[in-house]
Short mmCIF file of N, CA, C and O in Angstrom, two decimals:
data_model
loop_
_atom_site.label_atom_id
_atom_site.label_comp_id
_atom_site.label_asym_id
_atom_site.label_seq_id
_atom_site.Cartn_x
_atom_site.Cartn_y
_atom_site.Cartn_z
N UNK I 9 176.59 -51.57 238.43
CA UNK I 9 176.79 -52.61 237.46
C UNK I 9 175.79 -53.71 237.80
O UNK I 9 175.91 -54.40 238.80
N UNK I 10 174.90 -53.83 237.02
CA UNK I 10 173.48 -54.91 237.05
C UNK I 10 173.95 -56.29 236.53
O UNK I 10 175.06 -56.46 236.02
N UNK I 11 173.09 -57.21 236.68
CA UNK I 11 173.25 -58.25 236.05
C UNK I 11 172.24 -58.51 235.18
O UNK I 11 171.15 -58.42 235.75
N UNK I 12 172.17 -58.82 233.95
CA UNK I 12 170.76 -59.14 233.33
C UNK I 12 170.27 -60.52 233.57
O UNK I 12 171.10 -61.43 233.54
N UNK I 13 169.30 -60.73 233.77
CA UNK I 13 169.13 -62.45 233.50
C UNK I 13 168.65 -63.16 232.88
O UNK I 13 167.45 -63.40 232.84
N UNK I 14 169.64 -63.73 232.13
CA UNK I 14 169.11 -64.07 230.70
C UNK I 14 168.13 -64.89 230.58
O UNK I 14 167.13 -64.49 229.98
N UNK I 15 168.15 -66.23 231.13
CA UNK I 15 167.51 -67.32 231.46
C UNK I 15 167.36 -67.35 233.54
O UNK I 15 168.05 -67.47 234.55
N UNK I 16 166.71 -67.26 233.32
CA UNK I 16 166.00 -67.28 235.28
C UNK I 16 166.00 -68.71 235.82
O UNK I 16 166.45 -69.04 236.92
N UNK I 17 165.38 -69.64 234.78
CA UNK I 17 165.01 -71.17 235.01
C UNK I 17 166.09 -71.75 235.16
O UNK I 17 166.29 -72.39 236.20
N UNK I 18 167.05 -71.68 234.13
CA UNK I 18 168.53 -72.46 234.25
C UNK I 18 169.63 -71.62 235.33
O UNK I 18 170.55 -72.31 235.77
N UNK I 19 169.54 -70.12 235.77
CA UNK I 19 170.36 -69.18 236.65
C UNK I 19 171.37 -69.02 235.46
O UNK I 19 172.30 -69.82 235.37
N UNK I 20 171.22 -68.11 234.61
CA UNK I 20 172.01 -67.79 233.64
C UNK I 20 171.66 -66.38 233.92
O UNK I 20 170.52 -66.01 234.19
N UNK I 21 172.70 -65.60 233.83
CA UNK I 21 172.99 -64.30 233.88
C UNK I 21 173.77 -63.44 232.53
O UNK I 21 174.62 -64.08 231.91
N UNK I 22 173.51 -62.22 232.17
CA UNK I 22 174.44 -61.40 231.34
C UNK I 22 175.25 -60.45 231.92
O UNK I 22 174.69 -59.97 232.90
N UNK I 23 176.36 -59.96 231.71
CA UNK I 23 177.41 -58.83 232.44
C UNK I 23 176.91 -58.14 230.96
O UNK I 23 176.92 -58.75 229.89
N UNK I 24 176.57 -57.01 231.10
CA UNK I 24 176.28 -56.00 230.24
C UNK I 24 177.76 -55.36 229.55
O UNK I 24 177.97 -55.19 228.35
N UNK I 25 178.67 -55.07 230.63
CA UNK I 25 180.09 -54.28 230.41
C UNK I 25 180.71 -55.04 229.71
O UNK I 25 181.33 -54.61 228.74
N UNK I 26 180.71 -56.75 230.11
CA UNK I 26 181.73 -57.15 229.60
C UNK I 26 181.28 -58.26 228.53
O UNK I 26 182.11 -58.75 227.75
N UNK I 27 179.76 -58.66 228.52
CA UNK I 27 178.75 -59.36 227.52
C UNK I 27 179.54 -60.92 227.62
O UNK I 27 180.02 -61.55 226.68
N UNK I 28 179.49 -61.39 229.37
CA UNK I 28 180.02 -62.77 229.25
C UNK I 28 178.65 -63.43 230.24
O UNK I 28 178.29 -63.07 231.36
N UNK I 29 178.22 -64.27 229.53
CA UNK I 29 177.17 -65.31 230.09
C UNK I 29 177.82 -66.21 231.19
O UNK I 29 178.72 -67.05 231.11
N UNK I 30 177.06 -65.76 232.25
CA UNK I 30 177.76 -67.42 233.30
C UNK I 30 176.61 -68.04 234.50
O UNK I 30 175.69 -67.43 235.06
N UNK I 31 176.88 -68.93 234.59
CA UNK I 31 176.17 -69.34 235.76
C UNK I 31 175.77 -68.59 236.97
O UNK I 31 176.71 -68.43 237.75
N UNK I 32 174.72 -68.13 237.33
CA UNK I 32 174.34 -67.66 238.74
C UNK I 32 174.81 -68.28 239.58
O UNK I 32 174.51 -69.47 239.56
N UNK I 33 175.87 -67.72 240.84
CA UNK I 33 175.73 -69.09 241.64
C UNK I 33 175.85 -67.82 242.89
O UNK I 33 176.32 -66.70 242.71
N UNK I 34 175.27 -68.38 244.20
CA UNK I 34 175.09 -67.79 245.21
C UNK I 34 175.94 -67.81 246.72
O UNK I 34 175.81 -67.54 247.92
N UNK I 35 177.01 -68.38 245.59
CA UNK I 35 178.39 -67.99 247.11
C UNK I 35 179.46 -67.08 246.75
O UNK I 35 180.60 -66.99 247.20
N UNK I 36 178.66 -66.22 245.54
CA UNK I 36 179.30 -65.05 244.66
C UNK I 36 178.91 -63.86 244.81
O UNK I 36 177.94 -63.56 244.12
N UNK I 37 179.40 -62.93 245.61
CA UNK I 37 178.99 -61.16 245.76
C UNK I 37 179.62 -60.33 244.43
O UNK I 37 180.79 -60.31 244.07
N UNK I 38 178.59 -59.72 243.89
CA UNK I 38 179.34 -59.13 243.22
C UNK I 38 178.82 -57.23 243.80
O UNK I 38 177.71 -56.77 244.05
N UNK I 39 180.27 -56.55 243.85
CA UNK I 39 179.38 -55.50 244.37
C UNK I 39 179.62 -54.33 242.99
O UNK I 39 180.45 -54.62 242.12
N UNK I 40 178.83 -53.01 242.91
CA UNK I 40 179.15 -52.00 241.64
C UNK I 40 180.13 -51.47 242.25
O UNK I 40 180.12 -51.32 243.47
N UNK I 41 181.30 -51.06 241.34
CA UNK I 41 182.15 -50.57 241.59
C UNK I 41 181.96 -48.67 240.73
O UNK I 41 182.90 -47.87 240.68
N UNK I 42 180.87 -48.44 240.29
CA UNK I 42 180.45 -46.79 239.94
C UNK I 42 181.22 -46.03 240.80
O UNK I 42 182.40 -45.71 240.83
N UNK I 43 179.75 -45.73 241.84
CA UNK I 43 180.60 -44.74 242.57
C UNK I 43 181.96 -44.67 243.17
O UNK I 43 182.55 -43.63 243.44
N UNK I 44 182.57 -46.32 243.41
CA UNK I 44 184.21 -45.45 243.48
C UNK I 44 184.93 -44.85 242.48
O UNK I 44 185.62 -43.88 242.79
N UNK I 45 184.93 -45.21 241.42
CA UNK I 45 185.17 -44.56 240.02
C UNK I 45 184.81 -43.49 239.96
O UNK I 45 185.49 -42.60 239.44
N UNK I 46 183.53 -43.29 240.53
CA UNK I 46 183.50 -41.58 239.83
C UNK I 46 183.89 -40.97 240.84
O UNK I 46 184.12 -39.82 240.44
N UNK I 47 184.18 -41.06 242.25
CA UNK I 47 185.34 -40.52 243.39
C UNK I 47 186.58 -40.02 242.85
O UNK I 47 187.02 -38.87 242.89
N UNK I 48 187.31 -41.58 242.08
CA UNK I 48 188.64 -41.77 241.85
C UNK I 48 188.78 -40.76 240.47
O UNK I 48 189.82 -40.14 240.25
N UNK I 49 187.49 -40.68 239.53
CA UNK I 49 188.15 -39.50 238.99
C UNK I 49 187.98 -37.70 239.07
O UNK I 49 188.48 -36.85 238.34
N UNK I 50 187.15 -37.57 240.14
CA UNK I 50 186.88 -36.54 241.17
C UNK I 50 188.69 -36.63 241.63
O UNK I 50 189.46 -35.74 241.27
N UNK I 51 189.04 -37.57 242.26
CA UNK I 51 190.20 -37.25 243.17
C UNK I 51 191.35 -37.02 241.79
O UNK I 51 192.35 -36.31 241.94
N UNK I 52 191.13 -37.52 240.83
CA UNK I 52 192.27 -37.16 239.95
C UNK I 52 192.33 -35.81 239.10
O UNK I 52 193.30 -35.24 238.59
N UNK I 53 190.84 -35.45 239.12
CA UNK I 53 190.88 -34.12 238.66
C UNK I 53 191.35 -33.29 239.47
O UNK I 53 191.80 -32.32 238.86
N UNK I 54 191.52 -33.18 241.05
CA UNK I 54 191.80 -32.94 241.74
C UNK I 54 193.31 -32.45 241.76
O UNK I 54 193.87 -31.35 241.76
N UNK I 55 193.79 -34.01 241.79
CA UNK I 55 195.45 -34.03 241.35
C UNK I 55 196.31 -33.37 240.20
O UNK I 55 197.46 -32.92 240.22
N UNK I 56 195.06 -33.48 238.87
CA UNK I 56 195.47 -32.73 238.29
C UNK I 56 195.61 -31.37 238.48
O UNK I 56 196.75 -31.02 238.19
N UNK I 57 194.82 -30.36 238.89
CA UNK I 57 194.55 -29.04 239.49
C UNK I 57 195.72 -28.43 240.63
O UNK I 57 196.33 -27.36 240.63
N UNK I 58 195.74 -29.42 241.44
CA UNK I 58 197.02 -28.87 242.24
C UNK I 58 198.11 -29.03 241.51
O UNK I 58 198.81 -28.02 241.43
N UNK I 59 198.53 -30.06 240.89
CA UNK I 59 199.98 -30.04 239.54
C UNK I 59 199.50 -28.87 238.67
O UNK I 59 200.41 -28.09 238.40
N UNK I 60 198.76 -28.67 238.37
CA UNK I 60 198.40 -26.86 237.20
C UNK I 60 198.61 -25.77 238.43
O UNK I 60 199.03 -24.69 238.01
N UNK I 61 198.42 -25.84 239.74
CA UNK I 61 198.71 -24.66 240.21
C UNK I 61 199.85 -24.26 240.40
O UNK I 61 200.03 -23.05 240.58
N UNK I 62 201.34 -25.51 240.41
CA UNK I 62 202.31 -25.08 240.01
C UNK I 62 203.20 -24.63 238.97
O UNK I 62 204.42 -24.73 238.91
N UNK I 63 202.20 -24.00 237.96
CA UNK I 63 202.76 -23.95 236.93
C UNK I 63 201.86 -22.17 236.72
O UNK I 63 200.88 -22.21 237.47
N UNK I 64 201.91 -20.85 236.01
CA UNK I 64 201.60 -19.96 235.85
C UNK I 64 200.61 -19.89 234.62
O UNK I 64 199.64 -19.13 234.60
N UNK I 65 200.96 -20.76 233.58
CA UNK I 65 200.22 -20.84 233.12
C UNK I 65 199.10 -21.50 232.42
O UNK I 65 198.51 -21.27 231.36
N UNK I 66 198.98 -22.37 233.32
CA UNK I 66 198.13 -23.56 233.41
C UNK I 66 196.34 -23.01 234.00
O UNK I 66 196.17 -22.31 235.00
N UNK I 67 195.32 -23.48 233.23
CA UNK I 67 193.81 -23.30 234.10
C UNK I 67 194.16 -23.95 235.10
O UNK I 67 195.06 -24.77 235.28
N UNK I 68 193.18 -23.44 235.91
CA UNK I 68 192.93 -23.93 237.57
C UNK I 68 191.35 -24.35 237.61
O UNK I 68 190.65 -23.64 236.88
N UNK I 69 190.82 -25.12 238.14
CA UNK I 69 189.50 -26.01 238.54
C UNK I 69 188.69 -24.69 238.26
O UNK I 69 188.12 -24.38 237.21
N UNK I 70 188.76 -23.86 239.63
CA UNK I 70 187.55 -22.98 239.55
C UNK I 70 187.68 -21.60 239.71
O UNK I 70 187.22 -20.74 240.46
N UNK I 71 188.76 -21.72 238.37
CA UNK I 71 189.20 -20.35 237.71
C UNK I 71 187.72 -20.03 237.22
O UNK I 71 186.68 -20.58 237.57
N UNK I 72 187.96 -18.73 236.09
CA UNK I 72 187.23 -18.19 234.92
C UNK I 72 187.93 -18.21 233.51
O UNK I 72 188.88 -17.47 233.26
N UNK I 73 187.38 -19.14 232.56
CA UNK I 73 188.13 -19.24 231.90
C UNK I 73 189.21 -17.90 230.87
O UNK I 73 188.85 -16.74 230.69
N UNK I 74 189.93 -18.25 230.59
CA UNK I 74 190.51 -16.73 230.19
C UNK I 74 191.26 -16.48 231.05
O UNK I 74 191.90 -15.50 230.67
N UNK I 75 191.60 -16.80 232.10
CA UNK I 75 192.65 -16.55 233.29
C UNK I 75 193.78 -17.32 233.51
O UNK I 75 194.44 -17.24 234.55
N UNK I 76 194.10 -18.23 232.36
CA UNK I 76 195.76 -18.96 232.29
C UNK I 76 196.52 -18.07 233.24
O UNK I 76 196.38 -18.22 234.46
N UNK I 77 197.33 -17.16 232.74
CA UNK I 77 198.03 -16.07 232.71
C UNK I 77 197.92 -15.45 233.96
O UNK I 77 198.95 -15.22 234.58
N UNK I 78 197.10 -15.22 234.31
CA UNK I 78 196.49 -13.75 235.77
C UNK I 78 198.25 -14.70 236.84
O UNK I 78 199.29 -14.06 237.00
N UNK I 79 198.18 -15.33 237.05
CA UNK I 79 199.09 -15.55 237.80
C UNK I 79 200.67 -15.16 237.61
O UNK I 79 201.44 -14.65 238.43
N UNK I 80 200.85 -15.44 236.61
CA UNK I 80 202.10 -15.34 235.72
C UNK I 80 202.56 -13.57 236.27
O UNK I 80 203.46 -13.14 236.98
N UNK I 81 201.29 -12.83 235.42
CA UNK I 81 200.88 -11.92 235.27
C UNK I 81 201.26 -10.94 236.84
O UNK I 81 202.01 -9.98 237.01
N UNK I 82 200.66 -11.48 237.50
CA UNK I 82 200.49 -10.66 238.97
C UNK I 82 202.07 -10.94 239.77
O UNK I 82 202.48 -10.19 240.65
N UNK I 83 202.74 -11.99 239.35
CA UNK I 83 203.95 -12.34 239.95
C UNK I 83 205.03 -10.98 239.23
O UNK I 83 205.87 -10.30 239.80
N UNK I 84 204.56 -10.96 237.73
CA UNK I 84 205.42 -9.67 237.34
C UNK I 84 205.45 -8.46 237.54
O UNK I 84 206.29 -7.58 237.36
N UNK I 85 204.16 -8.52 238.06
CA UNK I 85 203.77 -6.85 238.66
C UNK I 85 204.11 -6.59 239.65
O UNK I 85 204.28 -5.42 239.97
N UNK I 86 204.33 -7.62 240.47
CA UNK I 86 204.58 -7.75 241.96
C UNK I 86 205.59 -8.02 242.47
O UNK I 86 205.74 -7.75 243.66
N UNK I 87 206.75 -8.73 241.63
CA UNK I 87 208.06 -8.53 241.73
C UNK I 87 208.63 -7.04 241.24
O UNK I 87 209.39 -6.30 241.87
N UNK I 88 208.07 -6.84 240.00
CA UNK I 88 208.24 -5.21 239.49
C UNK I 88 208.35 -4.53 240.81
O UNK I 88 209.42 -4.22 241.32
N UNK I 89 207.21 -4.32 241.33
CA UNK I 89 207.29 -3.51 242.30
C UNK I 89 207.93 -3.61 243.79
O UNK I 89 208.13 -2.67 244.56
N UNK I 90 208.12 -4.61 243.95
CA UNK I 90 208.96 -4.42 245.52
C UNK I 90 210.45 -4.88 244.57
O UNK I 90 210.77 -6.00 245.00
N UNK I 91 211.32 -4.50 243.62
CA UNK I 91 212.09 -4.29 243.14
C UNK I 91 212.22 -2.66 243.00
O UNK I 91 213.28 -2.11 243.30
N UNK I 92 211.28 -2.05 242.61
CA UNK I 92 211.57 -0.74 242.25
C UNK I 92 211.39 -0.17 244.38
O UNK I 92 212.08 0.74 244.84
N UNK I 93 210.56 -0.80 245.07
CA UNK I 93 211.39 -0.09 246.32
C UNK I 93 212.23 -0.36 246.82
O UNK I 93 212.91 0.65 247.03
N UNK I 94 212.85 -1.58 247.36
CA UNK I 94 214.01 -1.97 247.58
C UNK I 94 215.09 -1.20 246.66
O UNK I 94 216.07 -0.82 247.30
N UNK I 95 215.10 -0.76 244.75
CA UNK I 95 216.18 -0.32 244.24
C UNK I 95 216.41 1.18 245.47
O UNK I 95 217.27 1.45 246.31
N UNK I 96 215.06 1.89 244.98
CA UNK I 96 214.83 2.66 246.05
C UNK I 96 215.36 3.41 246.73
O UNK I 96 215.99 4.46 246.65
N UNK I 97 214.82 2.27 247.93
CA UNK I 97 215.20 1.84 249.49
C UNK I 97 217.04 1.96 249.21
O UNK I 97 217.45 2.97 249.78
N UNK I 98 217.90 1.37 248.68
CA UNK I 98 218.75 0.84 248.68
C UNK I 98 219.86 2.50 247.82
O UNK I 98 221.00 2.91 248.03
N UNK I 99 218.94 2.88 247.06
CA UNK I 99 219.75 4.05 246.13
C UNK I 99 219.45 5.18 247.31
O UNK I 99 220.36 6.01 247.35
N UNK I 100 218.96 5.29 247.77
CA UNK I 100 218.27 6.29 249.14
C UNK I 100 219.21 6.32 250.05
O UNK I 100 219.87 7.34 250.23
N UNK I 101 219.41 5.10 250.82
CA UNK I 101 220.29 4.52 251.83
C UNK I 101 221.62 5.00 251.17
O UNK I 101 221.98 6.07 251.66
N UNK I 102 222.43 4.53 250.25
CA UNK I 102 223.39 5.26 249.74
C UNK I 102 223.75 6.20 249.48
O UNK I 102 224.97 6.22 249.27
N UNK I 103 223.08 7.43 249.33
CA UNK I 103 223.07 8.76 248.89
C UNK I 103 223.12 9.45 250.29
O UNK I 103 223.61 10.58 250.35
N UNK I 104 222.46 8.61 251.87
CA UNK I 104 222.26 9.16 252.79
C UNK I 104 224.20 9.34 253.01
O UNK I 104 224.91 10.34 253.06
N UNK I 105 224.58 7.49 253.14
CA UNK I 105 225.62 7.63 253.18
C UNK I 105 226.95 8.38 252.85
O UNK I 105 227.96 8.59 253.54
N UNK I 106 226.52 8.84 251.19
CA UNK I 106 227.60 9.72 250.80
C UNK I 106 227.37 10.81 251.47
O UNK I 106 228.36 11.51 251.25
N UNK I 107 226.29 11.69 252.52
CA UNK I 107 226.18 13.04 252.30
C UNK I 107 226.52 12.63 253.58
O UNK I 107 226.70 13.64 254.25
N UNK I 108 226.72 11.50 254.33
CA UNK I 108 227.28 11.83 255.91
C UNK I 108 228.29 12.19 255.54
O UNK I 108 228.57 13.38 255.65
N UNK I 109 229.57 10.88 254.69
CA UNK I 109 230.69 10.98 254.52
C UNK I 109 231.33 12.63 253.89
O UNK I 109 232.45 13.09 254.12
N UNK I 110 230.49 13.13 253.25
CA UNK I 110 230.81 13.99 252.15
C UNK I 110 231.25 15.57 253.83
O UNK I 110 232.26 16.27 253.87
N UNK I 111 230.16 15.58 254.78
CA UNK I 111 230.49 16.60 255.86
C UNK I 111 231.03 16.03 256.93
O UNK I 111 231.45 16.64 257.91
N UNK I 112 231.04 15.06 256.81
CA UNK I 112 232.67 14.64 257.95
C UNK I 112 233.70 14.73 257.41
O UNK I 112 234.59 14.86 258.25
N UNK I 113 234.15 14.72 256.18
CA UNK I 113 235.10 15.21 255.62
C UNK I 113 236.00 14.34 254.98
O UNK I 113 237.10 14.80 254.68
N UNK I 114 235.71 13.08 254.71
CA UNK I 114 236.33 11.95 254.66
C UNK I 114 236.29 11.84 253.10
O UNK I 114 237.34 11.35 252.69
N UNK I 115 235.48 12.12 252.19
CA UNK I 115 235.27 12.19 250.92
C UNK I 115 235.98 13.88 250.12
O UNK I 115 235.85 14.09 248.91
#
């Protein structure tokens, strides 16, 4: 953020951003505040991105676009499947059980 100067002879200055004329005076720092701004919205894109990663179907920063979904997606495939071994696992385990019970004689 510059200062223009309007008049040099009298210490008259312009603020470009905010187009207010004032006196130069030299027990006044003014510093640019840019680059923290463009940090602060670096860090908020940021913020935003981790809040979209909790969600399935939200873009992610440095996805490919077209990939909402892939997450959503892979959680269903992937619960699918350690569901169908555990049913399995679990219908297996039971069947062992009946065929102990069934020759000990108890059934």
């Amino acid at each position: 953020m510059s200062m223009v100067h309007a008049a040099p002879e009298v210490h008259l200055v312009l603020d470009p951003l905010s187009s207010i004329l004032a006196e130069e005076r030299p027990d006044i720092i003014q510093y640019s505040m840019d680059p923290i701004m463009a940090k602060l919205d670096e860090l908020d894109m940021i913020a935003d991105d981790l809040v979209n990663s909790l969600a399935p179907d939200r873009p992610l920063m440095n996805s490919f676009p077209g990939r909402e979904n892939t997450s959503y997606l892979a959680g269903i495939y992937g619960n699918s499947f350690y569901g169908i071994i555990v049913g399995l696992g679990v219908a297996g385990l039971l069947l062992i059980v009946m065929f102990v019970l069934r020759s000990v004689g108890v059934m």
